Amino acid sequence: MGFSGHLVFARSQRPLLEAPLFTDIAPEPHVEAHEWPSRPGGWRTLQLKNGIWEYEMLSGLVEWTGAPACVAHVTDSSTALVTGLSPEGHHWHAWLNPDNAASTFLRTAADVGDENVWINSPEFEAAVARKRAELDAEVPTNAELALAWATAAGVRTTAEQHHIEELLRTHSTFAEDLFASLLDELDFPEAPRS
């Protein structure tokens, strides 16, 4: 079983758990949260167990840091929805492992009584193919917006949109690795290797 939770990425000279939006959870001993190695320039990634982060918290984090931030909602390491926001209110999102997302989040047809029958049906395969095509059609716009977000974050990115598109169409065993690769591809400085 993979990781399910959130990867929160923002710039701060202080640990992200010190942000006021985390005051209710930071002192709790059972909270499963840890920071990944920091990237140069104060860029930090906080990994939170599922159930701690709410989407509305992103605007609070952007306000606290005064810089663009993003969060990846990871489901069982198989897929992630990345959502970014800038202080100016510019918003973007993109799926990581979109083929997995297409089948994972496809709703069961209303007239189906047995989900196992649905999953093994030609209708399910056709519905997954349609959902994949829908997600794939969004990739160019998502890549363009991700690049604009990185630029707004002060990153002097030399990334080319087609490379970001390629990454957004890539499959990896761990969506967390794709999230780190997306940040690298957007030219955020890489964390020092240990």
mmCIF file with all atom_site columns, C-alpha atoms in Angstrom:
data_model
loop_
_atom_site.group_PDB
_atom_site.id
_atom_site.type_symbol
_atom_site.label_atom_id
_atom_site.label_alt_id
_atom_site.label_comp_id
_atom_site.label_asym_id
_atom_site.label_entity_id
_atom_site.label_seq_id
_atom_site.pdbx_PDB_ins_code
_atom_site.Cartn_x
_atom_site.Cartn_y
_atom_site.Cartn_z
_atom_site.occupancy
_atom_site.B_iso_or_equiv
_atom_site.pdbx_formal_charge
_atom_site.auth_seq_id
_atom_site.auth_comp_id
_atom_site.auth_asym_id
_atom_site.auth_atom_id
_atom_site.pdbx_PDB_model_num
ATOM 1   C CA . MET A 1 1   ? 0.000   0.000  0.000   1.00 0.00 ? 1   MET A CA 1
ATOM 2   C CA . GLY A 1 2   ? 1.402   3.371  -1.010  1.00 0.00 ? 2   GLY A CA 1
ATOM 3   C CA . PHE A 1 3   ? 1.288   6.819  0.513   1.00 0.00 ? 3   PHE A CA 1
ATOM 4   C CA . SER A 1 4   ? -2.015  8.688  0.685   1.00 0.00 ? 4   SER A CA 1
ATOM 5   C CA . GLY A 1 5   ? -1.900  12.275 1.802   1.00 0.00 ? 5   GLY A CA 1
ATOM 6   C CA . HIS A 1 6   ? -0.574  15.645 0.721   1.00 0.00 ? 6   HIS A CA 1
ATOM 7   C CA . LEU A 1 7   ? 2.735   17.104 -0.370  1.00 0.00 ? 7   LEU A CA 1
ATOM 8   C CA . VAL A 1 8   ? 2.764   20.819 0.381   1.00 0.00 ? 8   VAL A CA 1
ATOM 9   C CA . PHE A 1 9   ? 5.394   22.921 -1.431  1.00 0.00 ? 9   PHE A CA 1
ATOM 10  C CA . ALA A 1 10  ? 6.106   26.523 -0.470  1.00 0.00 ? 10  ALA A CA 1
ATOM 11  C CA . ARG A 1 11  ? 8.922   28.988 0.215   1.00 0.00 ? 11  ARG A CA 1
ATOM 12  C CA . SER A 1 12  ? 9.575   29.829 3.850   1.00 0.00 ? 12  SER A CA 1
ATOM 13  C CA . GLN A 1 13  ? 12.573  30.462 6.056   1.00 0.00 ? 13  GLN A CA 1
ATOM 14  C CA . ARG A 1 14  ? 10.693  28.672 8.854   1.00 0.00 ? 14  ARG A CA 1
ATOM 15  C CA . PRO A 1 15  ? 9.346   25.103 8.871   1.00 0.00 ? 15  PRO A CA 1
ATOM 16  C CA . LEU A 1 16  ? 5.969   24.940 7.150   1.00 0.00 ? 16  LEU A CA 1
ATOM 17  C CA . LEU A 1 17  ? 4.363   23.385 10.224  1.00 0.00 ? 17  LEU A CA 1
ATOM 18  C CA . GLU A 1 18  ? 4.901   26.777 11.911  1.00 0.00 ? 18  GLU A CA 1
ATOM 19  C CA . ALA A 1 19  ? 2.368   28.374 9.573   1.00 0.00 ? 19  ALA A CA 1
ATOM 20  C CA . PRO A 1 20  ? -0.685  29.566 11.529  1.00 0.00 ? 20  PRO A CA 1
ATOM 21  C CA . LEU A 1 21  ? -2.955  27.301 9.488   1.00 0.00 ? 21  LEU A CA 1
ATOM 22  C CA . PHE A 1 22  ? -1.256  24.333 11.155  1.00 0.00 ? 22  PHE A CA 1
ATOM 23  C CA . THR A 1 23  ? -1.552  25.574 14.745  1.00 0.00 ? 23  THR A CA 1
ATOM 24  C CA . ASP A 1 24  ? -4.262  23.049 15.567  1.00 0.00 ? 24  ASP A CA 1
ATOM 25  C CA . ILE A 1 25  ? -2.266  20.071 14.339  1.00 0.00 ? 25  ILE A CA 1
ATOM 26  C CA . ALA A 1 26  ? 1.410   20.930 14.860  1.00 0.00 ? 26  ALA A CA 1
ATOM 27  C CA . PRO A 1 27  ? 1.584   20.053 18.561  1.00 0.00 ? 27  PRO A CA 1
ATOM 28  C CA . GLU A 1 28  ? -0.334  16.802 18.163  1.00 0.00 ? 28  GLU A CA 1
ATOM 29  C CA . PRO A 1 29  ? 1.985   13.806 18.680  1.00 0.00 ? 29  PRO A CA 1
ATOM 30  C CA . HIS A 1 30  ? -0.079  11.528 16.414  1.00 0.00 ? 30  HIS A CA 1
ATOM 31  C CA . VAL A 1 31  ? 0.138   13.825 13.397  1.00 0.00 ? 31  VAL A CA 1
ATOM 32  C CA . GLU A 1 32  ? 2.155   12.176 10.681  1.00 0.00 ? 32  GLU A CA 1
ATOM 33  C CA . ALA A 1 33  ? 4.019   15.043 9.055   1.00 0.00 ? 33  ALA A CA 1
ATOM 34  C CA . HIS A 1 34  ? 7.603   15.451 8.026   1.00 0.00 ? 34  HIS A CA 1
ATOM 35  C CA . GLU A 1 35  ? 9.613   17.757 5.829   1.00 0.00 ? 35  GLU A CA 1
ATOM 36  C CA . TRP A 1 36  ? 11.573  16.594 2.854   1.00 0.00 ? 36  TRP A CA 1
ATOM 37  C CA . PRO A 1 37  ? 15.088  18.008 2.484   1.00 0.00 ? 37  PRO A CA 1
ATOM 38  C CA . SER A 1 38  ? 14.798  21.744 1.762   1.00 0.00 ? 38  SER A CA 1
ATOM 39  C CA . ARG A 1 39  ? 15.645  23.123 -1.636  1.00 0.00 ? 39  ARG A CA 1
ATOM 40  C CA . PRO A 1 40  ? 17.889  26.194 -1.921  1.00 0.00 ? 40  PRO A CA 1
ATOM 41  C CA . GLY A 1 41  ? 16.060  29.509 -1.640  1.00 0.00 ? 41  GLY A CA 1
ATOM 42  C CA . GLY A 1 42  ? 13.856  28.353 1.234   1.00 0.00 ? 42  GLY A CA 1
ATOM 43  C CA . TRP A 1 43  ? 11.665  26.016 -0.819  1.00 0.00 ? 43  TRP A CA 1
ATOM 44  C CA . ARG A 1 44  ? 10.234  23.323 1.414   1.00 0.00 ? 44  ARG A CA 1
ATOM 45  C CA . THR A 1 45  ? 8.064   20.254 0.940   1.00 0.00 ? 45  THR A CA 1
ATOM 46  C CA . LEU A 1 46  ? 5.931   19.032 3.810   1.00 0.00 ? 46  LEU A CA 1
ATOM 47  C CA . GLN A 1 47  ? 4.483   15.532 3.622   1.00 0.00 ? 47  GLN A CA 1
ATOM 48  C CA . LEU A 1 48  ? 1.190   15.176 5.499   1.00 0.00 ? 48  LEU A CA 1
ATOM 49  C CA . LYS A 1 49  ? -0.842  12.081 6.193   1.00 0.00 ? 49  LYS A CA 1
ATOM 50  C CA . ASN A 1 50  ? -4.283  12.017 4.592   1.00 0.00 ? 50  ASN A CA 1
ATOM 51  C CA . GLY A 1 51  ? -6.979  13.954 6.414   1.00 0.00 ? 51  GLY A CA 1
ATOM 52  C CA . ILE A 1 52  ? -4.843  16.859 7.653   1.00 0.00 ? 52  ILE A CA 1
ATOM 53  C CA . TRP A 1 53  ? -4.891  19.171 4.638   1.00 0.00 ? 53  TRP A CA 1
ATOM 54  C CA . GLU A 1 54  ? -7.963  20.890 3.230   1.00 0.00 ? 54  GLU A CA 1
ATOM 55  C CA . TYR A 1 55  ? -7.953  22.633 -0.160  1.00 0.00 ? 55  TYR A CA 1
ATOM 56  C CA . GLU A 1 56  ? -8.898  25.998 1.408   1.00 0.00 ? 56  GLU A CA 1
ATOM 57  C CA . MET A 1 57  ? -5.606  25.942 3.324   1.00 0.00 ? 57  MET A CA 1
ATOM 58  C CA . LEU A 1 58  ? -3.641  26.662 0.131   1.00 0.00 ? 58  LEU A CA 1
ATOM 59  C CA . SER A 1 59  ? -4.706  30.308 0.028   1.00 0.00 ? 59  SER A CA 1
ATOM 60  C CA . GLY A 1 60  ? -3.782  30.664 3.720   1.00 0.00 ? 60  GLY A CA 1
ATOM 61  C CA . LEU A 1 61  ? -0.343  29.232 3.013   1.00 0.00 ? 61  LEU A CA 1
ATOM 62  C CA . VAL A 1 62  ? 0.193   31.585 0.054   1.00 0.00 ? 62  VAL A CA 1
ATOM 63  C CA . GLU A 1 63  ? -0.841  34.501 2.244   1.00 0.00 ? 63  GLU A CA 1
ATOM 64  C CA . TRP A 1 64  ? 1.507   33.412 5.069   1.00 0.00 ? 64  TRP A CA 1
ATOM 65  C CA . THR A 1 65  ? 4.514   32.920 2.780   1.00 0.00 ? 65  THR A CA 1
ATOM 66  C CA . GLY A 1 66  ? 3.760   35.745 0.353   1.00 0.00 ? 66  GLY A CA 1
ATOM 67  C CA . ALA A 1 67  ? 4.846   33.404 -2.437  1.00 0.00 ? 67  ALA A CA 1
ATOM 68  C CA . PRO A 1 68  ? 3.274   30.906 -4.814  1.00 0.00 ? 68  PRO A CA 1
ATOM 69  C CA . ALA A 1 69  ? 2.687   27.457 -3.355  1.00 0.00 ? 69  ALA A CA 1
ATOM 70  C CA . CYS A 1 70  ? 1.281   24.154 -4.500  1.00 0.00 ? 70  CYS A CA 1
ATOM 71  C CA . VAL A 1 71  ? -0.032  20.968 -3.007  1.00 0.00 ? 71  VAL A CA 1
ATOM 72  C CA . ALA A 1 72  ? -0.243  17.453 -4.406  1.00 0.00 ? 72  ALA A CA 1
ATOM 73  C CA . HIS A 1 73  ? -3.118  15.284 -3.202  1.00 0.00 ? 73  HIS A CA 1
ATOM 74  C CA . VAL A 1 74  ? -1.614  11.796 -3.504  1.00 0.00 ? 74  VAL A CA 1
ATOM 75  C CA . THR A 1 75  ? -3.787  8.679  -3.603  1.00 0.00 ? 75  THR A CA 1
ATOM 76  C CA . ASP A 1 76  ? -2.054  5.405  -2.690  1.00 0.00 ? 76  ASP A CA 1
ATOM 77  C CA . SER A 1 77  ? 1.124   6.623  -4.475  1.00 0.00 ? 77  SER A CA 1
ATOM 78  C CA . SER A 1 78  ? -0.585  5.801  -7.763  1.00 0.00 ? 78  SER A CA 1
ATOM 79  C CA . THR A 1 79  ? -1.820  9.243  -8.774  1.00 0.00 ? 79  THR A CA 1
ATOM 80  C CA . ALA A 1 80  ? -1.805  12.852 -7.586  1.00 0.00 ? 80  ALA A CA 1
ATOM 81  C CA . LEU A 1 81  ? -3.682  16.032 -8.318  1.00 0.00 ? 81  LEU A CA 1
ATOM 82  C CA . VAL A 1 82  ? -1.314  19.005 -8.072  1.00 0.00 ? 82  VAL A CA 1
ATOM 83  C CA . THR A 1 83  ? -2.903  22.395 -7.425  1.00 0.00 ? 83  THR A CA 1
ATOM 84  C CA . GLY A 1 84  ? -0.900  25.620 -7.494  1.00 0.00 ? 84  GLY A CA 1
ATOM 85  C CA . LEU A 1 85  ? -1.772  29.146 -6.450  1.00 0.00 ? 85  LEU A CA 1
ATOM 86  C CA . SER A 1 86  ? 0.041   32.483 -6.643  1.00 0.00 ? 86  SER A CA 1
ATOM 87  C CA . PRO A 1 87  ? -0.433  35.549 -4.414  1.00 0.00 ? 87  PRO A CA 1
ATOM 88  C CA . GLU A 1 88  ? -2.178  37.227 -7.352  1.00 0.00 ? 88  GLU A CA 1
ATOM 89  C CA . GLY A 1 89  ? -4.784  34.463 -7.338  1.00 0.00 ? 89  GLY A CA 1
ATOM 90  C CA . HIS A 1 90  ? -3.602  32.598 -10.439 1.00 0.00 ? 90  HIS A CA 1
ATOM 91  C CA . HIS A 1 91  ? -4.579  28.966 -10.078 1.00 0.00 ? 91  HIS A CA 1
ATOM 92  C CA . TRP A 1 92  ? -3.548  25.812 -11.932 1.00 0.00 ? 92  TRP A CA 1
ATOM 93  C CA . HIS A 1 93  ? -3.845  22.077 -11.537 1.00 0.00 ? 93  HIS A CA 1
ATOM 94  C CA . ALA A 1 94  ? -2.491  18.965 -13.205 1.00 0.00 ? 94  ALA A CA 1
ATOM 95  C CA . TRP A 1 95  ? -2.765  15.217 -12.750 1.00 0.00 ? 95  TRP A CA 1
ATOM 96  C CA . LEU A 1 96  ? 0.311   13.056 -12.211 1.00 0.00 ? 96  LEU A CA 1
ATOM 97  C CA . ASN A 1 97  ? -0.042  9.509  -13.540 1.00 0.00 ? 97  ASN A CA 1
ATOM 98  C CA . PRO A 1 98  ? -3.176  10.524 -15.480 1.00 0.00 ? 98  PRO A CA 1
ATOM 99  C CA . ASP A 1 99  ? -3.800  6.988  -16.782 1.00 0.00 ? 99  ASP A CA 1
ATOM 100 C CA . ASN A 1 100 ? -4.183  5.828  -13.184 1.00 0.00 ? 100 ASN A CA 1
ATOM 101 C CA . ALA A 1 101 ? -6.365  8.843  -12.397 1.00 0.00 ? 101 ALA A CA 1
ATOM 102 C CA . ALA A 1 102 ? -8.668  8.048  -15.311 1.00 0.00 ? 102 ALA A CA 1
ATOM 103 C CA . SER A 1 103 ? -9.536  4.624  -13.935 1.00 0.00 ? 103 SER A CA 1
ATOM 104 C CA . THR A 1 104 ? -9.240  5.391  -10.213 1.00 0.00 ? 104 THR A CA 1
ATOM 105 C CA . PHE A 1 105 ? -11.669 8.286  -10.164 1.00 0.00 ? 105 PHE A CA 1
ATOM 106 C CA . LEU A 1 106 ? -14.098 7.103  -12.815 1.00 0.00 ? 106 LEU A CA 1
ATOM 107 C CA . ARG A 1 107 ? -17.543 6.888  -11.281 1.00 0.00 ? 107 ARG A CA 1
ATOM 108 C CA . THR A 1 108 ? -19.443 3.642  -11.443 1.00 0.00 ? 108 THR A CA 1
ATOM 109 C CA . ALA A 1 109 ? -22.264 3.801  -13.959 1.00 0.00 ? 109 ALA A CA 1
ATOM 110 C CA . ALA A 1 110 ? -25.604 4.482  -12.262 1.00 0.00 ? 110 ALA A CA 1
ATOM 111 C CA . ASP A 1 111 ? -27.254 1.379  -13.749 1.00 0.00 ? 111 ASP A CA 1
ATOM 112 C CA . VAL A 1 112 ? -24.529 -0.993 -12.476 1.00 0.00 ? 112 VAL A CA 1
ATOM 113 C CA . GLY A 1 113 ? -25.298 -3.062 -9.395  1.00 0.00 ? 113 GLY A CA 1
ATOM 114 C CA . ASP A 1 114 ? -21.999 -4.948 -9.101  1.00 0.00 ? 114 ASP A CA 1
ATOM 115 C CA . GLU A 1 115 ? -18.833 -2.856 -9.311  1.00 0.00 ? 115 GLU A CA 1
ATOM 116 C CA . ASN A 1 116 ? -16.705 -5.894 -10.249 1.00 0.00 ? 116 ASN A CA 1
ATOM 117 C CA . VAL A 1 117 ? -18.911 -6.496 -13.275 1.00 0.00 ? 117 VAL A CA 1
ATOM 118 C CA . TRP A 1 118 ? -18.533 -2.818 -14.233 1.00 0.00 ? 118 TRP A CA 1
ATOM 119 C CA . ILE A 1 119 ? -14.718 -2.842 -13.888 1.00 0.00 ? 119 ILE A CA 1
ATOM 120 C CA . ASN A 1 120 ? -14.415 -5.892 -16.129 1.00 0.00 ? 120 ASN A CA 1
ATOM 121 C CA . SER A 1 121 ? -16.802 -4.646 -18.801 1.00 0.00 ? 121 SER A CA 1
ATOM 122 C CA . PRO A 1 122 ? -16.109 -3.163 -22.249 1.00 0.00 ? 122 PRO A CA 1
ATOM 123 C CA . GLU A 1 123 ? -18.187 -0.167 -21.152 1.00 0.00 ? 123 GLU A CA 1
ATOM 124 C CA . PHE A 1 124 ? -15.734 0.514  -18.329 1.00 0.00 ? 124 PHE A CA 1
ATOM 125 C CA . GLU A 1 125 ? -12.775 0.335  -20.729 1.00 0.00 ? 125 GLU A CA 1
ATOM 126 C CA . ALA A 1 126 ? -14.539 2.751  -23.084 1.00 0.00 ? 126 ALA A CA 1
ATOM 127 C CA . ALA A 1 127 ? -15.313 5.136  -20.206 1.00 0.00 ? 127 ALA A CA 1
ATOM 128 C CA . VAL A 1 128 ? -11.674 5.004  -19.049 1.00 0.00 ? 128 VAL A CA 1
ATOM 129 C CA . ALA A 1 129 ? -10.485 5.744  -22.593 1.00 0.00 ? 129 ALA A CA 1
ATOM 130 C CA . ARG A 1 130 ? -12.786 8.775  -22.763 1.00 0.00 ? 130 ARG A CA 1
ATOM 131 C CA . LYS A 1 131 ? -11.559 10.013 -19.372 1.00 0.00 ? 131 LYS A CA 1
ATOM 132 C CA . ARG A 1 132 ? -7.911  9.519  -20.430 1.00 0.00 ? 132 ARG A CA 1
ATOM 133 C CA . ALA A 1 133 ? -8.542  11.536 -23.576 1.00 0.00 ? 133 ALA A CA 1
ATOM 134 C CA . GLU A 1 134 ? -10.205 14.281 -21.523 1.00 0.00 ? 134 GLU A CA 1
ATOM 135 C CA . LEU A 1 135 ? -7.259  14.468 -19.110 1.00 0.00 ? 135 LEU A CA 1
ATOM 136 C CA . ASP A 1 136 ? -4.765  14.345 -21.974 1.00 0.00 ? 136 ASP A CA 1
ATOM 137 C CA . ALA A 1 137 ? -6.483  17.261 -23.721 1.00 0.00 ? 137 ALA A CA 1
ATOM 138 C CA . GLU A 1 138 ? -5.905  19.375 -20.571 1.00 0.00 ? 138 GLU A CA 1
ATOM 139 C CA . VAL A 1 139 ? -2.143  18.700 -20.462 1.00 0.00 ? 139 VAL A CA 1
ATOM 140 C CA . PRO A 1 140 ? -0.937  21.571 -22.725 1.00 0.00 ? 140 PRO A CA 1
ATOM 141 C CA . THR A 1 141 ? -2.892  24.186 -20.763 1.00 0.00 ? 141 THR A CA 1
ATOM 142 C CA . ASN A 1 142 ? -1.838  22.688 -17.430 1.00 0.00 ? 142 ASN A CA 1
ATOM 143 C CA . ALA A 1 143 ? 1.822   22.711 -18.490 1.00 0.00 ? 143 ALA A CA 1
ATOM 144 C CA . GLU A 1 144 ? 1.605   26.324 -19.652 1.00 0.00 ? 144 GLU A CA 1
ATOM 145 C CA . LEU A 1 145 ? 0.006   27.411 -16.369 1.00 0.00 ? 145 LEU A CA 1
ATOM 146 C CA . ALA A 1 146 ? 2.553   25.465 -14.302 1.00 0.00 ? 146 ALA A CA 1
ATOM 147 C CA . LEU A 1 147 ? 5.370   27.275 -16.117 1.00 0.00 ? 147 LEU A CA 1
ATOM 148 C CA . ALA A 1 148 ? 3.714   30.651 -15.505 1.00 0.00 ? 148 ALA A CA 1
ATOM 149 C CA . TRP A 1 149 ? 3.320   29.729 -11.821 1.00 0.00 ? 149 TRP A CA 1
ATOM 150 C CA . ALA A 1 150 ? 7.030   28.836 -11.543 1.00 0.00 ? 150 ALA A CA 1
ATOM 151 C CA . THR A 1 151 ? 7.936   32.148 -13.165 1.00 0.00 ? 151 THR A CA 1
ATOM 152 C CA . ALA A 1 152 ? 5.666   33.971 -10.686 1.00 0.00 ? 152 ALA A CA 1
ATOM 153 C CA . ALA A 1 153 ? 7.545   32.128 -7.919  1.00 0.00 ? 153 ALA A CA 1
ATOM 154 C CA . GLY A 1 154 ? 10.728  33.841 -9.087  1.00 0.00 ? 154 GLY A CA 1
ATOM 155 C CA . VAL A 1 155 ? 12.216  30.775 -10.733 1.00 0.00 ? 155 VAL A CA 1
ATOM 156 C CA . ARG A 1 156 ? 14.242  31.587 -13.811 1.00 0.00 ? 156 ARG A CA 1
ATOM 157 C CA . THR A 1 157 ? 12.944  28.569 -15.595 1.00 0.00 ? 157 THR A CA 1
ATOM 158 C CA . THR A 1 158 ? 14.422  27.445 -18.868 1.00 0.00 ? 158 THR A CA 1
ATOM 159 C CA . ALA A 1 159 ? 11.959  24.573 -19.049 1.00 0.00 ? 159 ALA A CA 1
ATOM 160 C CA . GLU A 1 160 ? 10.188  24.046 -22.323 1.00 0.00 ? 160 GLU A CA 1
ATOM 161 C CA . GLN A 1 161 ? 6.483   23.437 -22.303 1.00 0.00 ? 161 GLN A CA 1
ATOM 162 C CA . HIS A 1 162 ? 6.730   20.203 -24.269 1.00 0.00 ? 162 HIS A CA 1
ATOM 163 C CA . HIS A 1 163 ? 9.021   18.740 -21.561 1.00 0.00 ? 163 HIS A CA 1
ATOM 164 C CA . ILE A 1 164 ? 6.452   19.592 -18.881 1.00 0.00 ? 164 ILE A CA 1
ATOM 165 C CA . GLU A 1 165 ? 3.724   18.051 -21.045 1.00 0.00 ? 165 GLU A CA 1
ATOM 166 C CA . GLU A 1 166 ? 5.791   14.903 -21.440 1.00 0.00 ? 166 GLU A CA 1
ATOM 167 C CA . LEU A 1 167 ? 6.255   14.658 -17.668 1.00 0.00 ? 167 LEU A CA 1
ATOM 168 C CA . LEU A 1 168 ? 2.531   15.182 -17.085 1.00 0.00 ? 168 LEU A CA 1
ATOM 169 C CA . ARG A 1 169 ? 1.846   12.233 -19.391 1.00 0.00 ? 169 ARG A CA 1
ATOM 170 C CA . THR A 1 170 ? 4.501   10.023 -17.799 1.00 0.00 ? 170 THR A CA 1
ATOM 171 C CA . HIS A 1 171 ? 3.742   6.981  -15.656 1.00 0.00 ? 171 HIS A CA 1
ATOM 172 C CA . SER A 1 172 ? 5.766   6.295  -12.527 1.00 0.00 ? 172 SER A CA 1
ATOM 173 C CA . THR A 1 173 ? 5.247   3.749  -9.784  1.00 0.00 ? 173 THR A CA 1
ATOM 174 C CA . PHE A 1 174 ? 5.231   6.535  -7.204  1.00 0.00 ? 174 PHE A CA 1
ATOM 175 C CA . ALA A 1 175 ? 3.332   9.756  -7.818  1.00 0.00 ? 175 ALA A CA 1
ATOM 176 C CA . GLU A 1 176 ? 5.515   11.363 -5.116  1.00 0.00 ? 176 GLU A CA 1
ATOM 177 C CA . ASP A 1 177 ? 8.547   10.871 -7.367  1.00 0.00 ? 177 ASP A CA 1
ATOM 178 C CA . LEU A 1 178 ? 6.701   12.508 -10.256 1.00 0.00 ? 178 LEU A CA 1
ATOM 179 C CA . PHE A 1 179 ? 5.892   15.477 -8.014  1.00 0.00 ? 179 PHE A CA 1
ATOM 180 C CA . ALA A 1 180 ? 9.584   15.952 -7.188  1.00 0.00 ? 180 ALA A CA 1
ATOM 181 C CA . SER A 1 181 ? 10.422  15.534 -10.892 1.00 0.00 ? 181 SER A CA 1
ATOM 182 C CA . LEU A 1 182 ? 7.841   18.171 -11.834 1.00 0.00 ? 182 LEU A CA 1
ATOM 183 C CA . LEU A 1 183 ? 9.447   20.658 -9.433  1.00 0.00 ? 183 LEU A CA 1
ATOM 184 C CA . ASP A 1 184 ? 12.883  19.794 -10.869 1.00 0.00 ? 184 ASP A CA 1
ATOM 185 C CA . GLU A 1 185 ? 11.609  20.159 -14.438 1.00 0.00 ? 185 GLU A CA 1
ATOM 186 C CA . LEU A 1 186 ? 10.123  23.572 -13.573 1.00 0.00 ? 186 LEU A CA 1
ATOM 187 C CA . ASP A 1 187 ? 13.697  24.515 -12.520 1.00 0.00 ? 187 ASP A CA 1
ATOM 188 C CA . PHE A 1 188 ? 13.148  24.887 -8.796  1.00 0.00 ? 188 PHE A CA 1
ATOM 189 C CA . PRO A 1 189 ? 16.589  24.362 -7.268  1.00 0.00 ? 189 PRO A CA 1
ATOM 190 C CA . GLU A 1 190 ? 17.171  20.738 -6.369  1.00 0.00 ? 190 GLU A CA 1
ATOM 191 C CA . ALA A 1 191 ? 17.540  19.630 -2.765  1.00 0.00 ? 191 ALA A CA 1
ATOM 192 C CA . PRO A 1 192 ? 21.085  18.638 -1.835  1.00 0.00 ? 192 PRO A CA 1
ATOM 193 C CA . ARG A 1 193 ? 21.679  14.907 -2.157  1.00 0.00 ? 193 ARG A CA 1
ATOM 194 C CA . SER A 1 194 ? 22.595  13.139 1.068   1.00 0.00 ? 194 SER A CA 1
#
